[in-house]
Short mmCIF file of C-alpha atoms in Angstrom, two decimals:
data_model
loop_
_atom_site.label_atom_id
_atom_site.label_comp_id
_atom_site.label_asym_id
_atom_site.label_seq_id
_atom_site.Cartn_x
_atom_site.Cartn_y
_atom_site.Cartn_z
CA UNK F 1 -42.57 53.44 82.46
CA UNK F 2 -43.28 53.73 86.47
CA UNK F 3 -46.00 51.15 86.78
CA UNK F 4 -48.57 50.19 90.05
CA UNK F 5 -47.60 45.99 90.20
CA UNK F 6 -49.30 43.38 92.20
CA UNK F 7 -47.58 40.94 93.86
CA UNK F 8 -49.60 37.67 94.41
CA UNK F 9 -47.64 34.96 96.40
CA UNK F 10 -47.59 32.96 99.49
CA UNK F 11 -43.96 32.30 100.31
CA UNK F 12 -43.05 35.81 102.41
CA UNK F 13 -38.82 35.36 101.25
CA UNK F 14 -40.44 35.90 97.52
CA UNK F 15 -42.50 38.08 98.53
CA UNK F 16 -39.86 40.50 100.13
CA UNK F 17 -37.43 40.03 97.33
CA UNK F 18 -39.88 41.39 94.44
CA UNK F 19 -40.89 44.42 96.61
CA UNK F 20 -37.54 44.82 97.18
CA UNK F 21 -36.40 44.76 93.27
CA UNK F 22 -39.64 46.15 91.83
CA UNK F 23 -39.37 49.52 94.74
CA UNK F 24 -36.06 49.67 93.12
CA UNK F 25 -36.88 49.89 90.13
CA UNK F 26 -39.27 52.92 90.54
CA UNK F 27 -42.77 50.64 90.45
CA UNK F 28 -45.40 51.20 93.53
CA UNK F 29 -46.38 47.66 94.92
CA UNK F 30 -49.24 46.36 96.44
CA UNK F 31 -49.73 42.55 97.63
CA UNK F 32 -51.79 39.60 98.32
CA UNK F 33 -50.94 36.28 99.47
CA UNK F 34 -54.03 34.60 97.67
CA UNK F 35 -56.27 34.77 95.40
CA UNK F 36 -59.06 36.08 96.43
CA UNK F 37 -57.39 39.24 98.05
CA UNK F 38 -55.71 39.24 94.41
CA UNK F 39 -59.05 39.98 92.89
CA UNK F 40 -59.99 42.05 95.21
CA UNK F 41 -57.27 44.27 95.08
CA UNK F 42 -57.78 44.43 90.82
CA UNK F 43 -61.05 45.64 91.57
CA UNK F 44 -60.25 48.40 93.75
CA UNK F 45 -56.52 48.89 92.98
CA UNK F 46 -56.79 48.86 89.15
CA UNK F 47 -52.66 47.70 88.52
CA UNK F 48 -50.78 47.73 85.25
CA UNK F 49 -49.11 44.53 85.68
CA UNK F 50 -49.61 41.40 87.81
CA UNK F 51 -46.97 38.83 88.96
CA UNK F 52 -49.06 36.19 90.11
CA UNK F 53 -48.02 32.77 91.61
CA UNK F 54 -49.59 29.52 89.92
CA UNK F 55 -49.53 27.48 93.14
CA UNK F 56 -51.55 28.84 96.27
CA UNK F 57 -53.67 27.39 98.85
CA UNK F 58 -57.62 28.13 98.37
CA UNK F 59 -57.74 30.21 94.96
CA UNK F 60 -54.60 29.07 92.35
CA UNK F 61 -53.28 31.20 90.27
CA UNK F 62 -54.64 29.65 87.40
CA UNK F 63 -57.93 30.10 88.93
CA UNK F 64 -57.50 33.92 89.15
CA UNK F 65 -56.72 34.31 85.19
CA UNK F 66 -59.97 32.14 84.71
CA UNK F 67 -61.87 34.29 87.08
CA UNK F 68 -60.46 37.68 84.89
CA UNK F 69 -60.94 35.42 81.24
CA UNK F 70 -64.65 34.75 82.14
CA UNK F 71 -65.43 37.88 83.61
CA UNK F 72 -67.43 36.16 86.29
CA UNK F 73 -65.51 36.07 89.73
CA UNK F 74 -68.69 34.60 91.31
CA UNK F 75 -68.08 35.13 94.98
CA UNK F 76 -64.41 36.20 94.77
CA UNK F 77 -64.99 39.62 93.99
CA UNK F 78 -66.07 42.00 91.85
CA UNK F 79 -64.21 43.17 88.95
CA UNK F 80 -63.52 46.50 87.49
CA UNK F 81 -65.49 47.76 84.76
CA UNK F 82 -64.13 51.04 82.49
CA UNK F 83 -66.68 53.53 81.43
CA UNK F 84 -67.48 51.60 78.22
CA UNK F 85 -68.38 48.59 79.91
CA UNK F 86 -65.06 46.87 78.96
CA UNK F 87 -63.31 44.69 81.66
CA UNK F 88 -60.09 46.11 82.09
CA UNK F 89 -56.94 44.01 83.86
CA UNK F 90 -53.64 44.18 84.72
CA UNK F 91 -51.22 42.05 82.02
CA UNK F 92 -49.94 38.92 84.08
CA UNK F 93 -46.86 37.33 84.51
CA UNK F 94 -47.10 33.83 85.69
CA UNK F 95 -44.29 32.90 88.27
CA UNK F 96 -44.00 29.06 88.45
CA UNK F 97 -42.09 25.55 90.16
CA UNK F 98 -39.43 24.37 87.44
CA UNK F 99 -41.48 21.27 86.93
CA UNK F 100 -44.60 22.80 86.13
CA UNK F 101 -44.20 24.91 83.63
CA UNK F 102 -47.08 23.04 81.24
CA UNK F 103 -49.07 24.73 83.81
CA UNK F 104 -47.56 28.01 82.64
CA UNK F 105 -48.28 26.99 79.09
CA UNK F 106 -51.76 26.39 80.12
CA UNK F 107 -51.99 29.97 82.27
CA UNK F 108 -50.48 31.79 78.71
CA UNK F 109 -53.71 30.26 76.84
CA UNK F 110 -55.69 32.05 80.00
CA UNK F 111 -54.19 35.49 78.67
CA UNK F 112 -51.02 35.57 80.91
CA UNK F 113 -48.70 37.66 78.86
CA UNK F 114 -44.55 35.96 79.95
CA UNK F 115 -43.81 33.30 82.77
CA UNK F 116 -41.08 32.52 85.31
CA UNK F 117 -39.78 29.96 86.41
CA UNK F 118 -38.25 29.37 89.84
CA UNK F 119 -36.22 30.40 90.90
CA UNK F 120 -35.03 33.33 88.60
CA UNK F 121 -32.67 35.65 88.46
CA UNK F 122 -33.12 39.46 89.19
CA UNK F 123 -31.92 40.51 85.70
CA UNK F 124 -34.22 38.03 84.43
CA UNK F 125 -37.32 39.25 85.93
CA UNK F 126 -36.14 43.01 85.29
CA UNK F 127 -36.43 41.86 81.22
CA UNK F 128 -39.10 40.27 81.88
CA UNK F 129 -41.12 43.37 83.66
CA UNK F 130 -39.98 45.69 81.08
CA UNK F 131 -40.87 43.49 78.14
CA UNK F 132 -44.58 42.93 79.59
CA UNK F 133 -44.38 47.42 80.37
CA UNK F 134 -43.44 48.11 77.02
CA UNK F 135 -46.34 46.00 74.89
CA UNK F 136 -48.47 47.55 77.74
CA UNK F 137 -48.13 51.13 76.99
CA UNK F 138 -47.87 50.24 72.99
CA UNK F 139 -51.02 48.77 73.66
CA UNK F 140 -52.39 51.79 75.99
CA UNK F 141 -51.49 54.28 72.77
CA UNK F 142 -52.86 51.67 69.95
CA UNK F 143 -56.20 51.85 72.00
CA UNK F 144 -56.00 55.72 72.60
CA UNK F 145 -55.15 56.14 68.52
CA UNK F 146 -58.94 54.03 67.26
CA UNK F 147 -60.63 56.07 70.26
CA UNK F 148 -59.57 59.26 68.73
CA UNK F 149 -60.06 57.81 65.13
CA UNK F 150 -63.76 56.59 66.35
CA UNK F 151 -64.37 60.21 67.64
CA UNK F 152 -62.73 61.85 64.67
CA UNK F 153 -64.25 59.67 62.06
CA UNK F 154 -67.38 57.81 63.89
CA UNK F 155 -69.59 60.65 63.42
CA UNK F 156 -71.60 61.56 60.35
CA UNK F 157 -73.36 64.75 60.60
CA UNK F 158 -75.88 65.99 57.76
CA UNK F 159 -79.54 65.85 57.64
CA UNK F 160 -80.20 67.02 54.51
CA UNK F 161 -81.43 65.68 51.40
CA UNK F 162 -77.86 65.55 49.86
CA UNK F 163 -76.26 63.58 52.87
CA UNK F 164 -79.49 61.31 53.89
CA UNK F 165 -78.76 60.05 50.08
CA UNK F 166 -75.03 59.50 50.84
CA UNK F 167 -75.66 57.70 53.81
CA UNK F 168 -78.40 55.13 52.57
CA UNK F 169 -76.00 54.47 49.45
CA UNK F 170 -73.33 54.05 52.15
CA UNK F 171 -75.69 51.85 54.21
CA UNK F 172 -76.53 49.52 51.25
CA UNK F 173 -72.98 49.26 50.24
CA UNK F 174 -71.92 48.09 53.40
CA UNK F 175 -74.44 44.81 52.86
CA UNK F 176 -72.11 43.83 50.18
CA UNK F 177 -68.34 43.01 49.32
CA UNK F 178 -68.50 45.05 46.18
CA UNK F 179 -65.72 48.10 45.76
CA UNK F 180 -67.25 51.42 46.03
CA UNK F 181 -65.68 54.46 44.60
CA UNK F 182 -65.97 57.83 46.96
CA UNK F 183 -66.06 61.16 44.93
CA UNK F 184 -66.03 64.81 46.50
CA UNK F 185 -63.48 67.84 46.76
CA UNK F 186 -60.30 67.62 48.94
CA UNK F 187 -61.99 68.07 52.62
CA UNK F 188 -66.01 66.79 51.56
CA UNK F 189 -65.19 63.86 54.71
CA UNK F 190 -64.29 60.75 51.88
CA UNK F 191 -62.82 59.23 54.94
CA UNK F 192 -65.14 59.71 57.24
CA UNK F 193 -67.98 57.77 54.37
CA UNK F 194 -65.08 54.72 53.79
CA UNK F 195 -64.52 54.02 57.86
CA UNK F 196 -68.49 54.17 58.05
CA UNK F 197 -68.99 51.56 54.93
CA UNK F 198 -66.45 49.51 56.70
CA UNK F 199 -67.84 49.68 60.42
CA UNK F 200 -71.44 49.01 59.20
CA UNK F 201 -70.37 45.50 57.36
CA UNK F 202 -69.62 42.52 58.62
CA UNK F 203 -66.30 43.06 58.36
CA UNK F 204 -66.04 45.43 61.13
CA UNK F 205 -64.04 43.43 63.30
CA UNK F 206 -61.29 43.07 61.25
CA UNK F 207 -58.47 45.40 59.88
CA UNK F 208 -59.33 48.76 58.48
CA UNK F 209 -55.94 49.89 56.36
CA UNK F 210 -55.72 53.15 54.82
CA UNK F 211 -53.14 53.51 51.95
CA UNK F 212 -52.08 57.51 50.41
CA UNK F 213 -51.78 56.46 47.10
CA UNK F 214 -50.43 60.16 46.72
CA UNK F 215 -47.72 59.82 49.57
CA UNK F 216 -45.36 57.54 48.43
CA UNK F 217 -43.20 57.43 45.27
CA UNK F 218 -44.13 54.76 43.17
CA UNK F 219 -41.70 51.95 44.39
CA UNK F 220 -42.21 52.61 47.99
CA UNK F 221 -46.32 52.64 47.49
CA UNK F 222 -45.85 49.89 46.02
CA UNK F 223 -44.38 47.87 49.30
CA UNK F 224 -46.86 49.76 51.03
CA UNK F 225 -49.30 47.42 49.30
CA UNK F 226 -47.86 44.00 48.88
CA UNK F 227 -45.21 44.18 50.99
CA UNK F 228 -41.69 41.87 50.05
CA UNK F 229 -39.88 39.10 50.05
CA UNK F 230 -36.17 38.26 52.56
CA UNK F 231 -33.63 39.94 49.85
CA UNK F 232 -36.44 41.65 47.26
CA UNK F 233 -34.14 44.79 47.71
CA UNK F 234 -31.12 45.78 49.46
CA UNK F 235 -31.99 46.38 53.44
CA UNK F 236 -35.01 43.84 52.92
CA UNK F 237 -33.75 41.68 55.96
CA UNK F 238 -36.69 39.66 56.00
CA UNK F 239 -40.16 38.81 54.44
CA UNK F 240 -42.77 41.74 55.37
CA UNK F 241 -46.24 41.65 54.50
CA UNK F 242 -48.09 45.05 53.19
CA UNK F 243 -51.02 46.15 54.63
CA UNK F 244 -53.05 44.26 51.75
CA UNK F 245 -52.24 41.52 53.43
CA UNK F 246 -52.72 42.78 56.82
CA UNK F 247 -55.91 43.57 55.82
CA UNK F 248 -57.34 40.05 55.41
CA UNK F 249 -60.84 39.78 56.00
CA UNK F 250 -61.39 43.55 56.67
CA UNK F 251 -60.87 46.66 54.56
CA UNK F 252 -58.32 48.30 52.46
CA UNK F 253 -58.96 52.36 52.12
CA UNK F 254 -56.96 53.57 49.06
CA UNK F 255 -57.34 56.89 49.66
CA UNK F 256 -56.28 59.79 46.30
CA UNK F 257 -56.20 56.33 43.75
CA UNK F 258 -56.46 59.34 40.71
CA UNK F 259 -52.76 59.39 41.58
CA UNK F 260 -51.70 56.28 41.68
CA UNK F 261 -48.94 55.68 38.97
CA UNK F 262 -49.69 53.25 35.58
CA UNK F 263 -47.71 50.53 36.10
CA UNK F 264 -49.11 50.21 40.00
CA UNK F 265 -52.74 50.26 38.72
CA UNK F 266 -52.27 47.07 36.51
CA UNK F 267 -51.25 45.09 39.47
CA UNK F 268 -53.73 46.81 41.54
CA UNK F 269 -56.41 45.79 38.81
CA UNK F 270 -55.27 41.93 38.66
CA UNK F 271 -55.46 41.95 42.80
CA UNK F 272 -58.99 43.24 42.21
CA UNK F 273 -59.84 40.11 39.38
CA UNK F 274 -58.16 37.30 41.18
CA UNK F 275 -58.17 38.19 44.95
CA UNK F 276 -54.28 37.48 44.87
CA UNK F 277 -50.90 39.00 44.29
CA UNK F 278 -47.10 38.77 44.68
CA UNK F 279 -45.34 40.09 47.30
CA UNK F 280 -42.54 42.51 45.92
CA UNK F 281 -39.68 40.01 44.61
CA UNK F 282 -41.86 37.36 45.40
CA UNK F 283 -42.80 33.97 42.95
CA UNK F 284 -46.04 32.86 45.02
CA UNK F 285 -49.03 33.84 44.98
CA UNK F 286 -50.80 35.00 47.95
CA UNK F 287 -54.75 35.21 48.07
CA UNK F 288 -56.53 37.65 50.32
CA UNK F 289 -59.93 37.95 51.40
CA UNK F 290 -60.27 42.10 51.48
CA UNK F 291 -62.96 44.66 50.42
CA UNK F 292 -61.82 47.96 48.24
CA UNK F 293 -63.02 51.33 49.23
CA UNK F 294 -61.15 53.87 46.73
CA UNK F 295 -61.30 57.77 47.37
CA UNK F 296 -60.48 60.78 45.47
CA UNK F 297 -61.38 64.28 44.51
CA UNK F 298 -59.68 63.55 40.76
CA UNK F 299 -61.94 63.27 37.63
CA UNK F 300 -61.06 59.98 36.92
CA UNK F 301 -63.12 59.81 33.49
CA UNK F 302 -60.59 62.97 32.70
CA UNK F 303 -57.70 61.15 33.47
CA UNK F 304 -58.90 57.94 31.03
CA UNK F 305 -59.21 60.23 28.37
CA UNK F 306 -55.92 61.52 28.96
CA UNK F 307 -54.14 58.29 29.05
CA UNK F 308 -53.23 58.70 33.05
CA UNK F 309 -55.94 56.14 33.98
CA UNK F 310 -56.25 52.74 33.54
CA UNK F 311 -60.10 52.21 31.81
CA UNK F 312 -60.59 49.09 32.81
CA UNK F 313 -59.12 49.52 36.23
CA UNK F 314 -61.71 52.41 36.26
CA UNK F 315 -64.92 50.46 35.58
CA UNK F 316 -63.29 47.98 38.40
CA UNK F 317 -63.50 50.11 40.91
CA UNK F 318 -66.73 52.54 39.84
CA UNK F 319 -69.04 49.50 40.61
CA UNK F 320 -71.01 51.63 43.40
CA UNK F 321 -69.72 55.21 43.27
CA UNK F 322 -70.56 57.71 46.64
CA UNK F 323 -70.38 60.90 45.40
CA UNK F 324 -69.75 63.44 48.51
CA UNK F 325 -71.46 66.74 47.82
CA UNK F 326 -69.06 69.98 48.47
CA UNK F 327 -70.47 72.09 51.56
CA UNK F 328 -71.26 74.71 50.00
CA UNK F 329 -73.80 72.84 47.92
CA UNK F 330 -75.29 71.10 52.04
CA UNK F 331 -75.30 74.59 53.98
CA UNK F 332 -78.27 73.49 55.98
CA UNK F 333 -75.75 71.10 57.33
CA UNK F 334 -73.53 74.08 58.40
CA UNK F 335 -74.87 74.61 62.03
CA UNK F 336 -74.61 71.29 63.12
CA UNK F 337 -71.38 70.63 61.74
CA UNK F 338 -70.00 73.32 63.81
CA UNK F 339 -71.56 72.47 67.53
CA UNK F 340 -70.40 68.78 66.39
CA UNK F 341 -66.72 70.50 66.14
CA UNK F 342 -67.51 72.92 68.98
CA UNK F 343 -67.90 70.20 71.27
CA UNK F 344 -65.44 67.52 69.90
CA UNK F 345 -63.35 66.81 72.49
CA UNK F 346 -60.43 65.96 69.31
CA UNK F 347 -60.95 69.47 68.49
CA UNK F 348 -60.67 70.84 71.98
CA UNK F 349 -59.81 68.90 74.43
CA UNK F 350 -60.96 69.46 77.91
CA UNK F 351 -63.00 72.42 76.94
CA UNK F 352 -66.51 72.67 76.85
CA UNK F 353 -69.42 74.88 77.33
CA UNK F 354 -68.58 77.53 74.14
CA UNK F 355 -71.42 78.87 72.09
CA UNK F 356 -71.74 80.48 68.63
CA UNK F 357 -73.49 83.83 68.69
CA UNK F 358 -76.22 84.43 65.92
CA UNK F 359 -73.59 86.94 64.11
CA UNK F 360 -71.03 83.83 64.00
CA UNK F 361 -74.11 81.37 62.63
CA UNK F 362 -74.84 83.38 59.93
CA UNK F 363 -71.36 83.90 58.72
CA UNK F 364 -70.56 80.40 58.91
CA UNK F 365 -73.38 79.98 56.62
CA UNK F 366 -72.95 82.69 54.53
CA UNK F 367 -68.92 81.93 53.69
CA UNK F 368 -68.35 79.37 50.56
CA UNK F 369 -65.92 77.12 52.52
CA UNK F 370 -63.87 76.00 49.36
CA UNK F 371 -62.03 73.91 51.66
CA UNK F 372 -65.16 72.26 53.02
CA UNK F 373 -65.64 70.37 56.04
CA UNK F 374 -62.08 70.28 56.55
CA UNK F 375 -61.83 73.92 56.47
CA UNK F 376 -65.03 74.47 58.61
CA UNK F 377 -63.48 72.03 61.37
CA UNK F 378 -59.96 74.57 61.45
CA UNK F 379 -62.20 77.33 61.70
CA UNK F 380 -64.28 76.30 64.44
CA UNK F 381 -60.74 74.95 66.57
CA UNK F 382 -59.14 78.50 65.81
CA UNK F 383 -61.93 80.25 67.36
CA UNK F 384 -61.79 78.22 70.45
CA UNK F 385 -58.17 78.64 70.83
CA UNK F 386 -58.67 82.67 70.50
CA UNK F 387 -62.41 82.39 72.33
CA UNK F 388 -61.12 83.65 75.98
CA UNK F 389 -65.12 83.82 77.40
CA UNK F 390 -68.12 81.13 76.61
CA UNK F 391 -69.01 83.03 73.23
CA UNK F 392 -67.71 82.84 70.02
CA UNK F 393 -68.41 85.92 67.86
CA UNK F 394 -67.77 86.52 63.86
CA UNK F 395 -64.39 88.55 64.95
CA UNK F 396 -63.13 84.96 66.24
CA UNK F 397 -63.77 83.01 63.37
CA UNK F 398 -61.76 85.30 61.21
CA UNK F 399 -63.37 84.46 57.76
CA UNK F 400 -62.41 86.36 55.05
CA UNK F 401 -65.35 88.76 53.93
CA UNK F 402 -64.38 88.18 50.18
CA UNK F 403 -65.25 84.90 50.67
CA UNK F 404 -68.57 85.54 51.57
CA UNK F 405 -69.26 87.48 48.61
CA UNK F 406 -69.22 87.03 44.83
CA UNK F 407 -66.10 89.28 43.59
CA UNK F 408 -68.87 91.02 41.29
CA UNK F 409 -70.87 91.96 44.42
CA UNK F 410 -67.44 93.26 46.19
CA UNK F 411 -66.32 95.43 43.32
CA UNK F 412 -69.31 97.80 44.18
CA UNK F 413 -68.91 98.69 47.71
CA UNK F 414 -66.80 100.00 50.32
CA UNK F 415 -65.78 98.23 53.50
CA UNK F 416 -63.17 100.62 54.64
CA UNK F 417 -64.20 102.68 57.94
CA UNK F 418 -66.34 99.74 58.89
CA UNK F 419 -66.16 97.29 61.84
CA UNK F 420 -66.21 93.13 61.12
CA UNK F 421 -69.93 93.51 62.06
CA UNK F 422 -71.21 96.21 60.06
CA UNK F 423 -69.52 95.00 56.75
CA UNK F 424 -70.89 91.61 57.74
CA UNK F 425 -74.69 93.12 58.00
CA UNK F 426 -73.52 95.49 54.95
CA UNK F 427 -73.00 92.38 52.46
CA UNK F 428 -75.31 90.36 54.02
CA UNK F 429 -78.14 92.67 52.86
CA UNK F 430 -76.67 93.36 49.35
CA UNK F 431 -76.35 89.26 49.32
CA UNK F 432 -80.07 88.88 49.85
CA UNK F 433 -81.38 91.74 48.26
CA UNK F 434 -79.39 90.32 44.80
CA UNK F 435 -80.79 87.00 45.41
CA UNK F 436 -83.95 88.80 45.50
CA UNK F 437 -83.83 90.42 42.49
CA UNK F 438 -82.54 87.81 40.30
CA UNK F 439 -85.59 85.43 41.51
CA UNK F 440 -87.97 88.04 41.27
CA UNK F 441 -88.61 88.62 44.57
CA UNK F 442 -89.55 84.96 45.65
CA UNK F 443 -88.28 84.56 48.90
CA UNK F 444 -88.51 80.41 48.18
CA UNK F 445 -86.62 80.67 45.52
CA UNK F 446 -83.70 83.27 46.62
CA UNK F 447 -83.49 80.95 49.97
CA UNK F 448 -82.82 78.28 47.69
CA UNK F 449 -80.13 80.56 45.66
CA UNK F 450 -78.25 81.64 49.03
CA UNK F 451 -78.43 77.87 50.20
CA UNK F 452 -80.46 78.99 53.43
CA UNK F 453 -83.42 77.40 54.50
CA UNK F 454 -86.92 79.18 54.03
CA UNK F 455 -87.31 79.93 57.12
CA UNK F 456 -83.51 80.99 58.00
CA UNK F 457 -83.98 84.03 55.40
CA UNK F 458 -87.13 85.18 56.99
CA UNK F 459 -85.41 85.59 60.17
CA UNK F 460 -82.40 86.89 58.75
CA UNK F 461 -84.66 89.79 56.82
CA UNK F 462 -86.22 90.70 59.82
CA UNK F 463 -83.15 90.95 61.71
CA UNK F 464 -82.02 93.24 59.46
CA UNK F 465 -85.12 95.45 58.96
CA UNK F 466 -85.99 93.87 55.09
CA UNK F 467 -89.22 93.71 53.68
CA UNK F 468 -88.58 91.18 51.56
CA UNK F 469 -90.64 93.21 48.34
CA UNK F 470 -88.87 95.24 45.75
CA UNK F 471 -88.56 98.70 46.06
CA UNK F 472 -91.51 99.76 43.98
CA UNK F 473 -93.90 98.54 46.73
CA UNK F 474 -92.28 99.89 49.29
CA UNK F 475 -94.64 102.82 50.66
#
């Protein structure tokens, strides 16, 4: 990793040497031989990585990683600020006299990230660099990975009846440490409800670990969990804790529990009495502090009956169940799901400005989406990968027209000869005037049948020339 490193020191031989090395090595440098031109050029330079001396005239070293710690340089300068508001600094590497290295000690509880000591060798310091680079960019692409889960997962959209319900049940269960059960088809957004639970408690601060009780066979999943003792099994080097564990204080997401297998569940269930466990080939027991959030699209009452389901583990974790409504069942939530996804920048990044044309609202509301959110989110990043203008039409969504239609109300027509638009309109107005019928003509009640809005389906029959009245009273 090519880095921009600032060199803060007042002997010029040091000085020289490090540029030397670090110019070498591939890095751009910039300089200062105090502090305050140190904090000056963090403000305005913005470097990865500082080597900064602990003994200077006027402003010490030590003094500069207060300055940074506190945020408050006072007259020194003024920091940098990112976007967010968040103060962000280079990592620092203290370089310090042999006999003063307490003074390192003290400039590592400041936030300085490695020392050295004078003088040191070049090797040394080449480690040293490329130990403090590496946690750097693992850092940089731990930070990018939440910002793209807080985009991906930090938004709930739905303002319908079905969803405002979801999200005040969500909202009181996050005022509690009791484990909540989320229910809904594969792709309803179960862990889009659990991350919101968790980042609305007072446990947001902490850990937020998500375990695929589906991904793992059942010995693996199970030191997923609790993790294992130094010789549990052969390879098991040393002691490792699971992300149970991990979790402490925060949240664990078991995410497709329906699959978890038997003998898993019973320790799973004495974890959720007792707060404790044993780590895999373990004899202690270790006690946690961690809320449960449990997801899947299983009937888990089914699976009791059957004998693949603990009961008891059952009524442990059904204490506040969130059950996610399918989208078909929420189309009013339809168009705003899609400009949510239109303009995601997980979805498509770096391009903006695309619009859905009426044609491509209507389908979207008009298809079944048996994958559900999921589904709709694929859609809507497929047309913007095939969308060449700023429009995206029904042609680039590519739904299927069967699955806009009840097979019944297929078997009955003809789409061949037709373009994507006129079969569209062509099934649109057989799907309406059906809906019609079968309520007797009560435009309420068929908007409620075709999961429209009243209003929707009035613009929708005058779009497409429709009365709205049965036949007979046509003149």
């Amino acid at each position: 990793m090519n880095a921009k490193i600032l060199i803060v020191d007042d002997d010029p031989d040091i000085m020289h040497a490090l540029k030397s090395r670090l110019h070498w090595l591939g890095h751009e440098v910039i300089t200062a031989t105090d502090g305050i031109v140190a904090l000056d050029h963090i403000a305005k330079e913005a470097p990865d990585l500082m080597l900064l001396d602990l003994e200077m005239p006027g402003l010490s070293g030590l003094e500069v990683l207060k300055s940074l710690a506190d945020g408050q340089p006072g007259r020194h300068a003024q920091l940098p600020e990112r976007v967010d508001g968040q103060i962000k600094y280079p990592a620092a590497i203290v370089m310090t006299a042999f006999g003063t290295v307490n003074r390192a000690v003290e400039a590592m509880r400041l936030g300085a990230v490695d020392f050295l000591t004078k003088p040191f060798e070049v090797d040394h310091l080449t480690v040293v660099i490329d130990k403090a680079l590496k946690a750097l960019a693992l850092s940089r692409r731990v930070e990018i990975m939440m910002t793209d889960a807080d985009q991906r997962y930090g938004t709930i959209v739905g303002k319908g009846d079905k969803m405002r319900a979801v999200m005040t049940t969500a909202r009181h269960a996050a005022n509690s440490n009791v484990t909540v059960l989320v229910l809904g088809e594969t792709g309803t957004g179960k862990e889009v409800i659990a991350r919101a639970v968790h980042r609305w408690s007072s446990r947001a601060s902490k850990s937020f670990m998500i375990v695929n009780c589906a991904a793992l066979p059942e010995h693996l999943l199970e030191n997923e969990l609790f993790g294992h003792e130094k010789g549990a099994y052969t390879g098991a080097m040393c002691r490792d804790m699971g992300k149970i564990e991990a979790a402490d204080g925060g949240t664990v997401f078991l995410d497709e529990i329906g699959d978890m297998p038997l003998a898993l569940q019973t320790r799973l269930l004495r974890l959720l009495q007792e707060q404790e466990f044993q780590r895999v080939g373990g004899h202690r027991n270790v006690r946690v502090d961690v809320r449960f959030i449990a997801a899947t699209n299983k009937d888990l009452r089914a699976k009791v009956q059957d004998g693949s389901f603990r009961e008891d583990l059952f009524f442990r974790l059904n204490v506040l169940p969130i059950q996610l409504p399918p989208l078909r069942q929420r189309k009013e939530d339809i168009p705003g799901l899609a400009e949510y996804f239109l303009h995601s920048s997980v979805v498509t990044p770096g391009k903006r400005g695309v619009s859905l044309t009426e044609e491509a609202r209507e389908a979207l509301t008009a298809y079944d989406w048996p994958g559900n959110v999921r589904e709709l989110e694929n859609v809507i990043a497929r047309a913007l990968v095939l969308c060449d203008g700023a429009t995206i039409t029904g042609d680039h969504l590519g739904l299927p027209i069967a699955g806009l239609l009840p097979a019944a109300s297929l078997e009955h027509s003809d789409p061949s000869g037709l373009s994507y638009r006129e079969a569209m309109r062509s099934y649109s107005c057989r799907l309406i005037t059906d809906a019609l019928r079968k309520t007797g003509w009560n435009q309420t009640k068929a908007a409620g049948v075709l999961g429209l809005q009243r209003t929707y389906l009035t613009k929708l029959l005058r779009q497409r020339g429709m009365t709205g009245r049965p036949p007979t009273l046509r003149e």
